[in-house]
Short mmCIF file of C-alpha atoms in Angstrom, two decimals:
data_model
loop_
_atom_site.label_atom_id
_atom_site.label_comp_id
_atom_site.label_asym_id
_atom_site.label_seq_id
_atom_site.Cartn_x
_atom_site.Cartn_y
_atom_site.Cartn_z
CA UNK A 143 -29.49 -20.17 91.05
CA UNK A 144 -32.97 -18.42 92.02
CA UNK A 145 -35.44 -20.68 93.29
CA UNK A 146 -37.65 -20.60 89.76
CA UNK A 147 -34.49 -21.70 88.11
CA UNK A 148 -34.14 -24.73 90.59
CA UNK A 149 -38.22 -25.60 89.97
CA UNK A 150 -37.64 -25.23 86.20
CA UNK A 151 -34.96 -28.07 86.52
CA UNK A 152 -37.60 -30.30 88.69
CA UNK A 153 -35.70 -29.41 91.92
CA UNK A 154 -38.46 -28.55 94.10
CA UNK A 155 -37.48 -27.31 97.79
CA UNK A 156 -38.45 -30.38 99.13
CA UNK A 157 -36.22 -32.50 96.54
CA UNK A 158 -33.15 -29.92 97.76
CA UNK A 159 -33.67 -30.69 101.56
CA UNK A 160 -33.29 -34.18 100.46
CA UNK A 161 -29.72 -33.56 98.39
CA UNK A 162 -28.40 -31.66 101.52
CA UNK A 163 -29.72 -34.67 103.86
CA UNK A 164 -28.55 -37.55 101.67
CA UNK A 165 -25.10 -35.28 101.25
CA UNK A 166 -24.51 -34.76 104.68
CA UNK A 167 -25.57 -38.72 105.53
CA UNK A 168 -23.12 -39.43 102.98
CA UNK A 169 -20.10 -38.20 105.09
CA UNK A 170 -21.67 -38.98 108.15
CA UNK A 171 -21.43 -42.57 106.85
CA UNK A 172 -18.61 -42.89 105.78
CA UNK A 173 -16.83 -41.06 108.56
CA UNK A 174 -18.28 -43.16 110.78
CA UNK A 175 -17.32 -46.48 108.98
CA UNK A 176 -13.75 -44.99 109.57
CA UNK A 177 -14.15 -44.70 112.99
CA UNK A 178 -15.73 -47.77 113.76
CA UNK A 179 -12.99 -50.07 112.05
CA UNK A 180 -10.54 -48.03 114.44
CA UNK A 181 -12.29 -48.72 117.65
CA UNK A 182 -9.22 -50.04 119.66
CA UNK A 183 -8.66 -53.36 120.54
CA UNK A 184 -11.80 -54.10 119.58
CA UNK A 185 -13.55 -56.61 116.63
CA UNK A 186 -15.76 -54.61 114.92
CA UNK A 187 -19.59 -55.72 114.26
CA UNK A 188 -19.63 -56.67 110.78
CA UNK A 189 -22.99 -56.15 110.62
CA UNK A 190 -23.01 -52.57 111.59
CA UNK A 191 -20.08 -52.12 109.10
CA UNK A 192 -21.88 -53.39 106.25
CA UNK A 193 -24.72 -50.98 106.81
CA UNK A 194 -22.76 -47.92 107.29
CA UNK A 195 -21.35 -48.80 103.76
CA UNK A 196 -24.82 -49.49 102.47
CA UNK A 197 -26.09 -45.98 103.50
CA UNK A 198 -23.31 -44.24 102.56
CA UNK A 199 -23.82 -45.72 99.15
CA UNK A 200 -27.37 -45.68 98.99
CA UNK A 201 -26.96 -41.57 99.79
CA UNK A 202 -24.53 -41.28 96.84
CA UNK A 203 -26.75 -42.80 94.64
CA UNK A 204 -30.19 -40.56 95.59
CA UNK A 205 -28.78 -37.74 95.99
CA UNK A 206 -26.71 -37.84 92.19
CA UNK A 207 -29.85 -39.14 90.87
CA UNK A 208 -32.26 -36.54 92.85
CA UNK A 209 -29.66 -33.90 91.15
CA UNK A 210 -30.80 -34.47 87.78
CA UNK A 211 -34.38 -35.15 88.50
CA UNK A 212 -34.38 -39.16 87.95
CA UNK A 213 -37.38 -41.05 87.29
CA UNK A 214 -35.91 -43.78 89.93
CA UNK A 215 -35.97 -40.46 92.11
CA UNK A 216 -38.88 -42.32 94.02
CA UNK A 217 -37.07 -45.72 94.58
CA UNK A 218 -33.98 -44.45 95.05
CA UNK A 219 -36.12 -41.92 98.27
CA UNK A 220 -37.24 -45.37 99.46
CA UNK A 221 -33.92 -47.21 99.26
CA UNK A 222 -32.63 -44.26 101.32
CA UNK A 223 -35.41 -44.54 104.02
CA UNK A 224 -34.85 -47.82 104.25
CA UNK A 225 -30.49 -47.89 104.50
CA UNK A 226 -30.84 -44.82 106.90
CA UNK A 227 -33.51 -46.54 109.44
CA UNK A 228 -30.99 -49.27 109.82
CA UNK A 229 -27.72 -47.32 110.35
CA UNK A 230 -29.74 -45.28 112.66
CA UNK A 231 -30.87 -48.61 115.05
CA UNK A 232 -27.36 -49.99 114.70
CA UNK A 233 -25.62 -47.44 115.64
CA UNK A 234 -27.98 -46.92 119.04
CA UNK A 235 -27.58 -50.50 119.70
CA UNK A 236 -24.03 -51.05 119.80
CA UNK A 237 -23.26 -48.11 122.32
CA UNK A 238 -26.07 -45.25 122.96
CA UNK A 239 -23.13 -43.34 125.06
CA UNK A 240 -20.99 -42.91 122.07
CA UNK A 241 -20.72 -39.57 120.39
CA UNK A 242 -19.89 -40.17 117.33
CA UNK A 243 -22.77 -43.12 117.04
CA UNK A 244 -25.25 -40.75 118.58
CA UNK A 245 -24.31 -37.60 115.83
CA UNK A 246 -24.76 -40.19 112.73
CA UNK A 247 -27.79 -41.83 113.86
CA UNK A 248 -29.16 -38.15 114.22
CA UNK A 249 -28.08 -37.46 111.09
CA UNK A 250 -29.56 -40.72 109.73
CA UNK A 251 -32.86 -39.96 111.40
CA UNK A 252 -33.44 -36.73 109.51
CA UNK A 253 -32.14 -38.35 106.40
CA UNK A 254 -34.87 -40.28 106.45
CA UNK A 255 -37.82 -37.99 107.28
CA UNK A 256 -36.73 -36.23 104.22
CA UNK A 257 -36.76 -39.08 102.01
CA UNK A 258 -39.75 -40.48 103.35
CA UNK A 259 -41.32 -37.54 102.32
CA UNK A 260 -40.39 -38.63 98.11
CA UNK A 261 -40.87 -41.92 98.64
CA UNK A 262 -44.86 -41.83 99.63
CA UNK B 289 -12.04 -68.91 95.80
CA UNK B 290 -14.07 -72.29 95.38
CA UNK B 291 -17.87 -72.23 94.67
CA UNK B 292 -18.46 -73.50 98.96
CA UNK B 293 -16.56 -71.07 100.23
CA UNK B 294 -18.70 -68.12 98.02
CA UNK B 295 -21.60 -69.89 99.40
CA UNK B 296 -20.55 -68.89 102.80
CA UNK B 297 -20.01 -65.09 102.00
CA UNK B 298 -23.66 -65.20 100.74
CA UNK B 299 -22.70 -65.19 97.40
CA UNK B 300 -24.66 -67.32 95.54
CA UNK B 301 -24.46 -68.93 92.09
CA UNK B 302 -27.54 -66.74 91.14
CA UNK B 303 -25.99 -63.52 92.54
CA UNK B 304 -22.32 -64.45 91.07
CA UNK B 305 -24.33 -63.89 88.08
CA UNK B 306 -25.70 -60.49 89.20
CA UNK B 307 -22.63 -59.20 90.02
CA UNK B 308 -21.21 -60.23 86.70
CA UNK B 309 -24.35 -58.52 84.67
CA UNK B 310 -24.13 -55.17 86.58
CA UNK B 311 -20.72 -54.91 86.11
CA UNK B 312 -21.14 -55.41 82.13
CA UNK B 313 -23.78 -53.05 82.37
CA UNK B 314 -22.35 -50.37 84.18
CA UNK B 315 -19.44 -50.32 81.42
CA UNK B 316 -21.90 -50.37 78.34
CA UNK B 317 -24.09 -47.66 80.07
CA UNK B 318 -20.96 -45.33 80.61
CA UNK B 319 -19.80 -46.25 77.00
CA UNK B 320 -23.31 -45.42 75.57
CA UNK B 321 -23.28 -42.64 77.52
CA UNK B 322 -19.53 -41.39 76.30
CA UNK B 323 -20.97 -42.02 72.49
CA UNK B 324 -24.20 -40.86 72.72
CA UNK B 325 -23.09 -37.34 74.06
CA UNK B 326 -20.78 -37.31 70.70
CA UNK B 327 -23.40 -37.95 68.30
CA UNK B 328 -22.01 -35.99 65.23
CA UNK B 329 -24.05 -32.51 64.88
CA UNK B 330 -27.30 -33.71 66.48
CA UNK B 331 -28.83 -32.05 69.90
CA UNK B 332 -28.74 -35.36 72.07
CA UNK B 333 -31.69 -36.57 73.71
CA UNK B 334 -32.07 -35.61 77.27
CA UNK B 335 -33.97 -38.07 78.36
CA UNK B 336 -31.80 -41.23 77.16
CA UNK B 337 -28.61 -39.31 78.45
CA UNK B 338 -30.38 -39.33 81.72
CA UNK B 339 -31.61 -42.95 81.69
CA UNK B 340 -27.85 -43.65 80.92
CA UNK B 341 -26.45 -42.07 83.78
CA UNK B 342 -29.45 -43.55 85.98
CA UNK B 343 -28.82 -47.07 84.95
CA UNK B 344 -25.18 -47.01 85.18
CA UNK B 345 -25.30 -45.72 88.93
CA UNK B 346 -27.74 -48.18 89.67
CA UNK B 347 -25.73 -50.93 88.20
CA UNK B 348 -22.91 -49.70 90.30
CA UNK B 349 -24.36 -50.00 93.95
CA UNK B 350 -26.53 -53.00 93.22
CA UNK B 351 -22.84 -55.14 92.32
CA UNK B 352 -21.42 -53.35 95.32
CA UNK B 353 -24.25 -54.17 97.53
CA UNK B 354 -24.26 -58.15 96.12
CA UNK B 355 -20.80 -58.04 96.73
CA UNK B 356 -21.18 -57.59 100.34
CA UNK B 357 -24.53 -59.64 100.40
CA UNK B 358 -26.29 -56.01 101.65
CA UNK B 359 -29.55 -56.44 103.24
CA UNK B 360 -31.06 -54.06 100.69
CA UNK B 361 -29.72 -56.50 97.89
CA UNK B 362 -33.54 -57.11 96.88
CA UNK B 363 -34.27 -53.35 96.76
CA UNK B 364 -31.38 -52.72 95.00
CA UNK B 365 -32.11 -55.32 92.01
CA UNK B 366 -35.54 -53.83 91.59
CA UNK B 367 -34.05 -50.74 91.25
CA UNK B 368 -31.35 -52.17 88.62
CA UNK B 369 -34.63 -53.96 87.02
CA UNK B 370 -36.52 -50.84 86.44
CA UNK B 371 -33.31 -48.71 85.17
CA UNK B 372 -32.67 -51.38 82.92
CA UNK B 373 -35.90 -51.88 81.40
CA UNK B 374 -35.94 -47.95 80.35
CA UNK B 375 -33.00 -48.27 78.87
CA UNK B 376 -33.29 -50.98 76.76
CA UNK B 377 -36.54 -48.88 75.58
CA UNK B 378 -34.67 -45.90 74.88
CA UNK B 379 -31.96 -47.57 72.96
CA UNK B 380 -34.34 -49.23 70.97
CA UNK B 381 -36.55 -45.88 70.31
CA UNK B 382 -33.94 -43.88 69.49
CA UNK B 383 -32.40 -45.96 66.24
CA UNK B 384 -33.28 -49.30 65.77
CA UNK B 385 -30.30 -49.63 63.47
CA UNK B 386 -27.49 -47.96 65.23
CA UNK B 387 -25.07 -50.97 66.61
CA UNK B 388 -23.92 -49.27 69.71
CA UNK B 389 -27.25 -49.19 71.04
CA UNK B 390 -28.06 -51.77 70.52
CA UNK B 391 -25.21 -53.83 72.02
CA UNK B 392 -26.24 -51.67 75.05
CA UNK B 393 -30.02 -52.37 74.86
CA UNK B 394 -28.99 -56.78 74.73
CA UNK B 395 -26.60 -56.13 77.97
CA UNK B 396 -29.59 -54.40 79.58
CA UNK B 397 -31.92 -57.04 78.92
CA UNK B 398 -29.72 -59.85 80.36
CA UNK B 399 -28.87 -57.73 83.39
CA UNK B 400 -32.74 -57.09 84.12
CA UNK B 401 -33.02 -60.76 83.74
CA UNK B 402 -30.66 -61.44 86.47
CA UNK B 403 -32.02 -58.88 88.71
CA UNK B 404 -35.53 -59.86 88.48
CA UNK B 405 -34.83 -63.49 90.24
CA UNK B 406 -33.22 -62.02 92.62
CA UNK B 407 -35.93 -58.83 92.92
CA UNK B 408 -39.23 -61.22 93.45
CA UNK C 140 -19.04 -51.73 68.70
CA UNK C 141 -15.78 -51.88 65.38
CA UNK C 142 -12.68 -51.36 66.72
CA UNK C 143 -12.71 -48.18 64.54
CA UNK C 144 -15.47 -46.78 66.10
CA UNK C 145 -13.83 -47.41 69.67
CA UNK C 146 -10.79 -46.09 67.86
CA UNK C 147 -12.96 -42.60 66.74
CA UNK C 148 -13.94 -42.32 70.33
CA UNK C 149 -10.87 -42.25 72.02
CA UNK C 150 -10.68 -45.44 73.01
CA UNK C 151 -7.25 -47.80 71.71
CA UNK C 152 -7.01 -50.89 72.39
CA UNK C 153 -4.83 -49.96 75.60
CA UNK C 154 -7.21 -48.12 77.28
CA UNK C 155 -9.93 -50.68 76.23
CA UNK C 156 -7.15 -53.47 78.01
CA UNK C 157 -7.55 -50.68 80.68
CA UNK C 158 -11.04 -50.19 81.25
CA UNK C 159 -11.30 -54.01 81.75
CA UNK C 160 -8.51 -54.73 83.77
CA UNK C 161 -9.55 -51.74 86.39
CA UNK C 162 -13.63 -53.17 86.16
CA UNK C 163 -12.31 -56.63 87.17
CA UNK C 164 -9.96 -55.14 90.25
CA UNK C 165 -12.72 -53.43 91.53
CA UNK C 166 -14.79 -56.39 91.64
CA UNK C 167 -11.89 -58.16 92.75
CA UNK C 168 -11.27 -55.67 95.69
CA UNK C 169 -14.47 -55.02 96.65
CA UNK C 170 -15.03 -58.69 97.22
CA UNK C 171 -12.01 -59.04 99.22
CA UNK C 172 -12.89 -56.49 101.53
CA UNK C 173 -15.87 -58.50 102.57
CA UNK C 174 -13.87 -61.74 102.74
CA UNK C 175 -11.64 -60.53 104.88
CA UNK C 176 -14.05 -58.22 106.82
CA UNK C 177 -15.26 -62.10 107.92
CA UNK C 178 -12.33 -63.51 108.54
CA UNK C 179 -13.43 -65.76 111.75
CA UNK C 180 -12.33 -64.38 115.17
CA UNK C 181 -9.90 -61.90 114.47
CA UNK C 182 -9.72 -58.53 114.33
CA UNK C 183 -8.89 -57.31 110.94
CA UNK C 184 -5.75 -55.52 109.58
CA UNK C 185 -6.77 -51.88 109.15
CA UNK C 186 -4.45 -50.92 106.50
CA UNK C 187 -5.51 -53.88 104.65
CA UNK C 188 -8.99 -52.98 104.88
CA UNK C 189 -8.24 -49.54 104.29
CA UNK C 190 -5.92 -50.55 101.29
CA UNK C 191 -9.12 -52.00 99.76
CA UNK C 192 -11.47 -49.60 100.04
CA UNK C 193 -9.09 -47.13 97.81
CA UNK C 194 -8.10 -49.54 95.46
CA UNK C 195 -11.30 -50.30 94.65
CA UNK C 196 -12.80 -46.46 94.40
CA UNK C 197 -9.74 -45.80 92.08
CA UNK C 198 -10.26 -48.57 89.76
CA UNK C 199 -14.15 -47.18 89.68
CA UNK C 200 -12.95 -43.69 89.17
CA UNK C 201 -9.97 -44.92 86.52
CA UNK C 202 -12.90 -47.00 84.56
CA UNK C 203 -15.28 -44.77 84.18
CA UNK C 204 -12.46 -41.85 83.72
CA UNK C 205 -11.13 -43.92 80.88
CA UNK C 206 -14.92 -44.89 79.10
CA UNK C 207 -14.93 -41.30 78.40
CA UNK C 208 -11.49 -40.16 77.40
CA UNK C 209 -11.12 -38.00 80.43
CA UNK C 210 -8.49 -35.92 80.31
CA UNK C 211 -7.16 -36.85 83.79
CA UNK C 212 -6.69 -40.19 82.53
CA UNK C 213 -3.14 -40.21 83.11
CA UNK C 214 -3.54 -38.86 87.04
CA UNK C 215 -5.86 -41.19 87.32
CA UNK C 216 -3.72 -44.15 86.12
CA UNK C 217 -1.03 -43.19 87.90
CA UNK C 218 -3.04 -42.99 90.63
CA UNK C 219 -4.48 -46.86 90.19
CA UNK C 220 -1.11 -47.89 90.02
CA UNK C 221 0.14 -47.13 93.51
CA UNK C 222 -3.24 -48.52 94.85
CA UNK C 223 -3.07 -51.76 93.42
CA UNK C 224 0.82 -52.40 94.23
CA UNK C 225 0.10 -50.75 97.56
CA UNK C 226 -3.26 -54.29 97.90
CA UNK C 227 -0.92 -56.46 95.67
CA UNK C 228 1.84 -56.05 98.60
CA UNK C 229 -0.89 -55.91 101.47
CA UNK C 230 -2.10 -59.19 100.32
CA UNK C 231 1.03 -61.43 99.91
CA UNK C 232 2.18 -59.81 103.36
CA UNK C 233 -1.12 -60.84 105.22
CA UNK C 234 -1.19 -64.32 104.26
CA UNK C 235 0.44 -65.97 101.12
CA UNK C 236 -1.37 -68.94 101.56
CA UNK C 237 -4.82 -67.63 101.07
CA UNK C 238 -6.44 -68.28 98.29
CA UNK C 239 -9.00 -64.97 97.86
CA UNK C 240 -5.84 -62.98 98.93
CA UNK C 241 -3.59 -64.54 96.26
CA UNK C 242 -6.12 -64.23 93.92
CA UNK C 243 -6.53 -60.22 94.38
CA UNK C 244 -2.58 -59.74 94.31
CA UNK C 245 -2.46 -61.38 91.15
CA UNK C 246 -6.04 -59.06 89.65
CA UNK C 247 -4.01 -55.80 91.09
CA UNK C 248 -0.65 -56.87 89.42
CA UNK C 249 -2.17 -57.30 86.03
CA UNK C 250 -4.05 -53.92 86.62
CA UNK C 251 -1.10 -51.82 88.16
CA UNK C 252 0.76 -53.18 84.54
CA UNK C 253 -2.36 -51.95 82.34
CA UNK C 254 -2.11 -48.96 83.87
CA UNK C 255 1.51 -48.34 84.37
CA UNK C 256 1.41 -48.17 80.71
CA UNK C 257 -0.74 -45.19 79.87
CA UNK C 258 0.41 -43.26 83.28
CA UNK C 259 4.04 -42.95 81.44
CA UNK D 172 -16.90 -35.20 117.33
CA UNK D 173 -14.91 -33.06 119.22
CA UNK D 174 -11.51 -32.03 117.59
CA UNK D 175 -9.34 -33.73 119.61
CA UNK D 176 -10.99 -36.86 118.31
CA UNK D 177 -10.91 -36.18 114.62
CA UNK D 178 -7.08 -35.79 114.96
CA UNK D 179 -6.78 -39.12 116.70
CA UNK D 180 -8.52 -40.35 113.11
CA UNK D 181 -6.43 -38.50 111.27
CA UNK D 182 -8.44 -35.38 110.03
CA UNK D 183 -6.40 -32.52 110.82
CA UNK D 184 -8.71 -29.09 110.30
CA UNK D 185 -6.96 -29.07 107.15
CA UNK D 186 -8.36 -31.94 105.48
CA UNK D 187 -11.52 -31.06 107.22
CA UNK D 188 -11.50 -28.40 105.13
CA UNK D 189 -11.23 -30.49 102.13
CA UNK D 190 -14.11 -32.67 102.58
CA UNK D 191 -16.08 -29.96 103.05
CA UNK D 192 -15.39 -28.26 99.81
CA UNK D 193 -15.23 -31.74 97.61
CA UNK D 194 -18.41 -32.79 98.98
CA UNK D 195 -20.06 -29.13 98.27
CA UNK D 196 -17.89 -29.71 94.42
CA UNK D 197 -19.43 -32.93 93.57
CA UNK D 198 -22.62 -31.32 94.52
CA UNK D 199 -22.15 -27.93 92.09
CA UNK D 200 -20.96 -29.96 89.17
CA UNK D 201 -23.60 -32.95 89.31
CA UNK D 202 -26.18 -30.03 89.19
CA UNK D 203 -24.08 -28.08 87.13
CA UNK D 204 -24.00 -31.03 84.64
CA UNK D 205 -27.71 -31.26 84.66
CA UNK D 206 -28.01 -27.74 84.32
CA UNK D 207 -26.01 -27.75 81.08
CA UNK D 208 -27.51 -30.67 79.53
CA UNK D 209 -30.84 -28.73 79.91
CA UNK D 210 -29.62 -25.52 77.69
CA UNK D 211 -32.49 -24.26 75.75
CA UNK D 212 -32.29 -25.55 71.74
CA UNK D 213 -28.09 -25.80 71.96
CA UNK D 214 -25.67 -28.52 71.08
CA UNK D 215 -23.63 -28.87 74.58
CA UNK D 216 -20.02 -28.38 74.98
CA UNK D 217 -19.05 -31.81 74.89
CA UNK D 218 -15.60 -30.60 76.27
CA UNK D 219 -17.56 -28.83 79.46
CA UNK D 220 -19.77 -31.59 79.91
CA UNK D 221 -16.69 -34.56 80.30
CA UNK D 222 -14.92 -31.87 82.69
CA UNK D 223 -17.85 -31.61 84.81
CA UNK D 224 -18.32 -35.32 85.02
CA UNK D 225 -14.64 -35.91 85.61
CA UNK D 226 -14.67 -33.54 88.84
CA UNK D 227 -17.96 -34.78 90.50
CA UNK D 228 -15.98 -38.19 90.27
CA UNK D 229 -13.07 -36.67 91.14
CA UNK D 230 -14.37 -34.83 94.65
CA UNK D 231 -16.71 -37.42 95.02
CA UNK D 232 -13.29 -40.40 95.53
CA UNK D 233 -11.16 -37.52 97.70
CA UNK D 234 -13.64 -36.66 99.82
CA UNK D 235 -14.22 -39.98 99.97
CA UNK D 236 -10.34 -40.80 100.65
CA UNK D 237 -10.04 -38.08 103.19
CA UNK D 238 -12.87 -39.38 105.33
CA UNK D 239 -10.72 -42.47 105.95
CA UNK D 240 -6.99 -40.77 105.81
CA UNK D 241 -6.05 -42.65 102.77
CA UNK D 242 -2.67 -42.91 101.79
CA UNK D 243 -3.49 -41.84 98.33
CA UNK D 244 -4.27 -38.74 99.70
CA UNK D 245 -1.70 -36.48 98.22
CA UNK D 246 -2.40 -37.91 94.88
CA UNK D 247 -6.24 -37.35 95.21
CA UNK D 248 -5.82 -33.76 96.67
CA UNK D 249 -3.38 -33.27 93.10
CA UNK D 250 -6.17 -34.63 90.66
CA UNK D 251 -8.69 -32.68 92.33
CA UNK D 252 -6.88 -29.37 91.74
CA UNK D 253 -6.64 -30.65 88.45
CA UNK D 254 -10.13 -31.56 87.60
CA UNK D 255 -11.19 -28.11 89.61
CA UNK D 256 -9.40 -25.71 87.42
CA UNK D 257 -10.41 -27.22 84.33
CA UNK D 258 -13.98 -26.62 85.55
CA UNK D 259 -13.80 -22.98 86.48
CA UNK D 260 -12.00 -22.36 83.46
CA UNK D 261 -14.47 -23.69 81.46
CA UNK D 262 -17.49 -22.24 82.81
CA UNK D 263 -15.84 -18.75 82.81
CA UNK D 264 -15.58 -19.64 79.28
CA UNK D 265 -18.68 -20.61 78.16
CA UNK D 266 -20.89 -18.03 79.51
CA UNK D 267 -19.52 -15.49 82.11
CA UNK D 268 -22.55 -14.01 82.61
CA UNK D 269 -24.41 -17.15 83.65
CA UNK D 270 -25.24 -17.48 87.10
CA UNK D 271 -24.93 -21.28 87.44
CA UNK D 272 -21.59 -21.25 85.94
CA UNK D 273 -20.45 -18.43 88.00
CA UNK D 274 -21.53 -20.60 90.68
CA UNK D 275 -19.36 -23.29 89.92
CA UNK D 276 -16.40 -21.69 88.93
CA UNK D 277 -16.33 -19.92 92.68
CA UNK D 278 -17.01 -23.68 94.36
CA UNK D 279 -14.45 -25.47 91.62
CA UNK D 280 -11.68 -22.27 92.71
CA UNK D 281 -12.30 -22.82 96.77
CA UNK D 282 -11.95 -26.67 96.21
CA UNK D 283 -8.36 -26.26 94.31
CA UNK D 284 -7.41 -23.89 96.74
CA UNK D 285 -8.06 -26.45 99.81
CA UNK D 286 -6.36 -29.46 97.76
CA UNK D 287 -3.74 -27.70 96.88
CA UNK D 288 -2.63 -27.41 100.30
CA UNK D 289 -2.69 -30.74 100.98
CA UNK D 290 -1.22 -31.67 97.35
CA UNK D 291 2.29 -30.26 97.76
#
């Protein structure tokens, strides 16, 4: 679709960075979530599970509603910010030396820079 | 699962009935949605189809989120509040008379109402 | 909405037994997931966590699927069967004496049987 | 993650595969959906509209499914093929000179392609 096709359907390029972040964060998430429940021998933090699933939810939900240019498109950027900041901290918290922590708080960390940008 | 033992999951009496609402609501949302798009021989409104999808979504994570007493369970009822508002609108702009809409509009109502307590 | 207007949109009185049965299991699953994501001290049972989690996106997916006369709609009961005899099992096996575990077996019985009967 | 790592979890480059192309399908047909509800002064394809709903879901519970090895995966991979083909189909039927649908159709034909391994 050219790029006066996307603006026509209220896609600017900054709303499409934030479909790409929020998709990405998305699997991030929930790939993570799966990881973290199989961390051996281990009892998982709840709390830290309960905000993976938050964000991953929360990134569903903006980036389907960013796709068809939603009037909650604002609320939904802030909800976002706001899910994605957390996973991020959590994530560093519980083990900074993990790799698979460390790549979803990155991705979390850009996630929000992009919504940030919608939600002002 | 007795009422004390909901009270320690977080769930309260006040977001039991949150849960309930949003779950009505996402069902008449995807129904209105489902009947609205078949509207014998008339170009359906855009607008209301999106509100529709919008509300239904929103619906959707906020009863997730209550169910696991998320830490973005205000955010997510504000959300629900606003969605629900402009739907209730739309249904009641669009025909007054039809009976489908306005079964959706009264479940929107009472699920705004339930959100906002738990919004403020 | 008449029954003859559900009836003009697809929707008999199975599929309407349907759409209800699957909205309660997710609610039912979803919630059960975060009960036993507390349970105190132990580590939880993986499967069974696991076992939730796609029991309760298939009863979203079977809903909503169903709310709009989908044409997968018998892949996608067929599909909520195996996931709620799959909890339904899970459950009993963890712990028959729990009460929120009981409690979901019996939800994802009466929904594998709602569905069971449009997947033929 | 290094490789090694996702097979531990289960994700075998195979089913990597198949996130990546259900989570770049939910993405074509939510925008594809929006795109089509926007067509200049026509009546949508009611038919093309349900089909592109029913494979966003679709993708959006596999990939979901695959990101935590479900054991519904098989099934999932099967509906997905499903819910793909109908898509393509129906864009290249619509229009097959639009470039949106073309779009799709190529996405919704790599997705099948990637389930279908898995869904034998």
């Amino acid at each position: 679709m050219a790029e006066e096709e996307r603006e026509r359907l209220g896609i600017s390029p900054e709303v499409r960075d934030c479909i790409e972040a929020t998709s990405d964060c998305y699997t991030a998430c929930a790939e993570t979530l799966n990881y973290s429940l199989h961390q051996v021998g281990g009892i998982p933090d709840l709390r830290h599970l309960r905000l993976l699933i938050d964000c991953s939810e929360a990134c569903q939900t903006t980036e389907s509603g960013m796709l068809r240019a939603s009037e909650l498109g604002v609320m939904l950027a802030a909800i976002c910010v706001e899910a994605c900041e957390k996973v991020a901290e959590s994530c560093r918290q519980l083990d900074p030396s993990d790799e698979q922590l460390a790549m979803c708080a990155e991705v979390c960390d850009h996630t929000a820079d992009c919504c940030r940008r919608l939600a002002v």
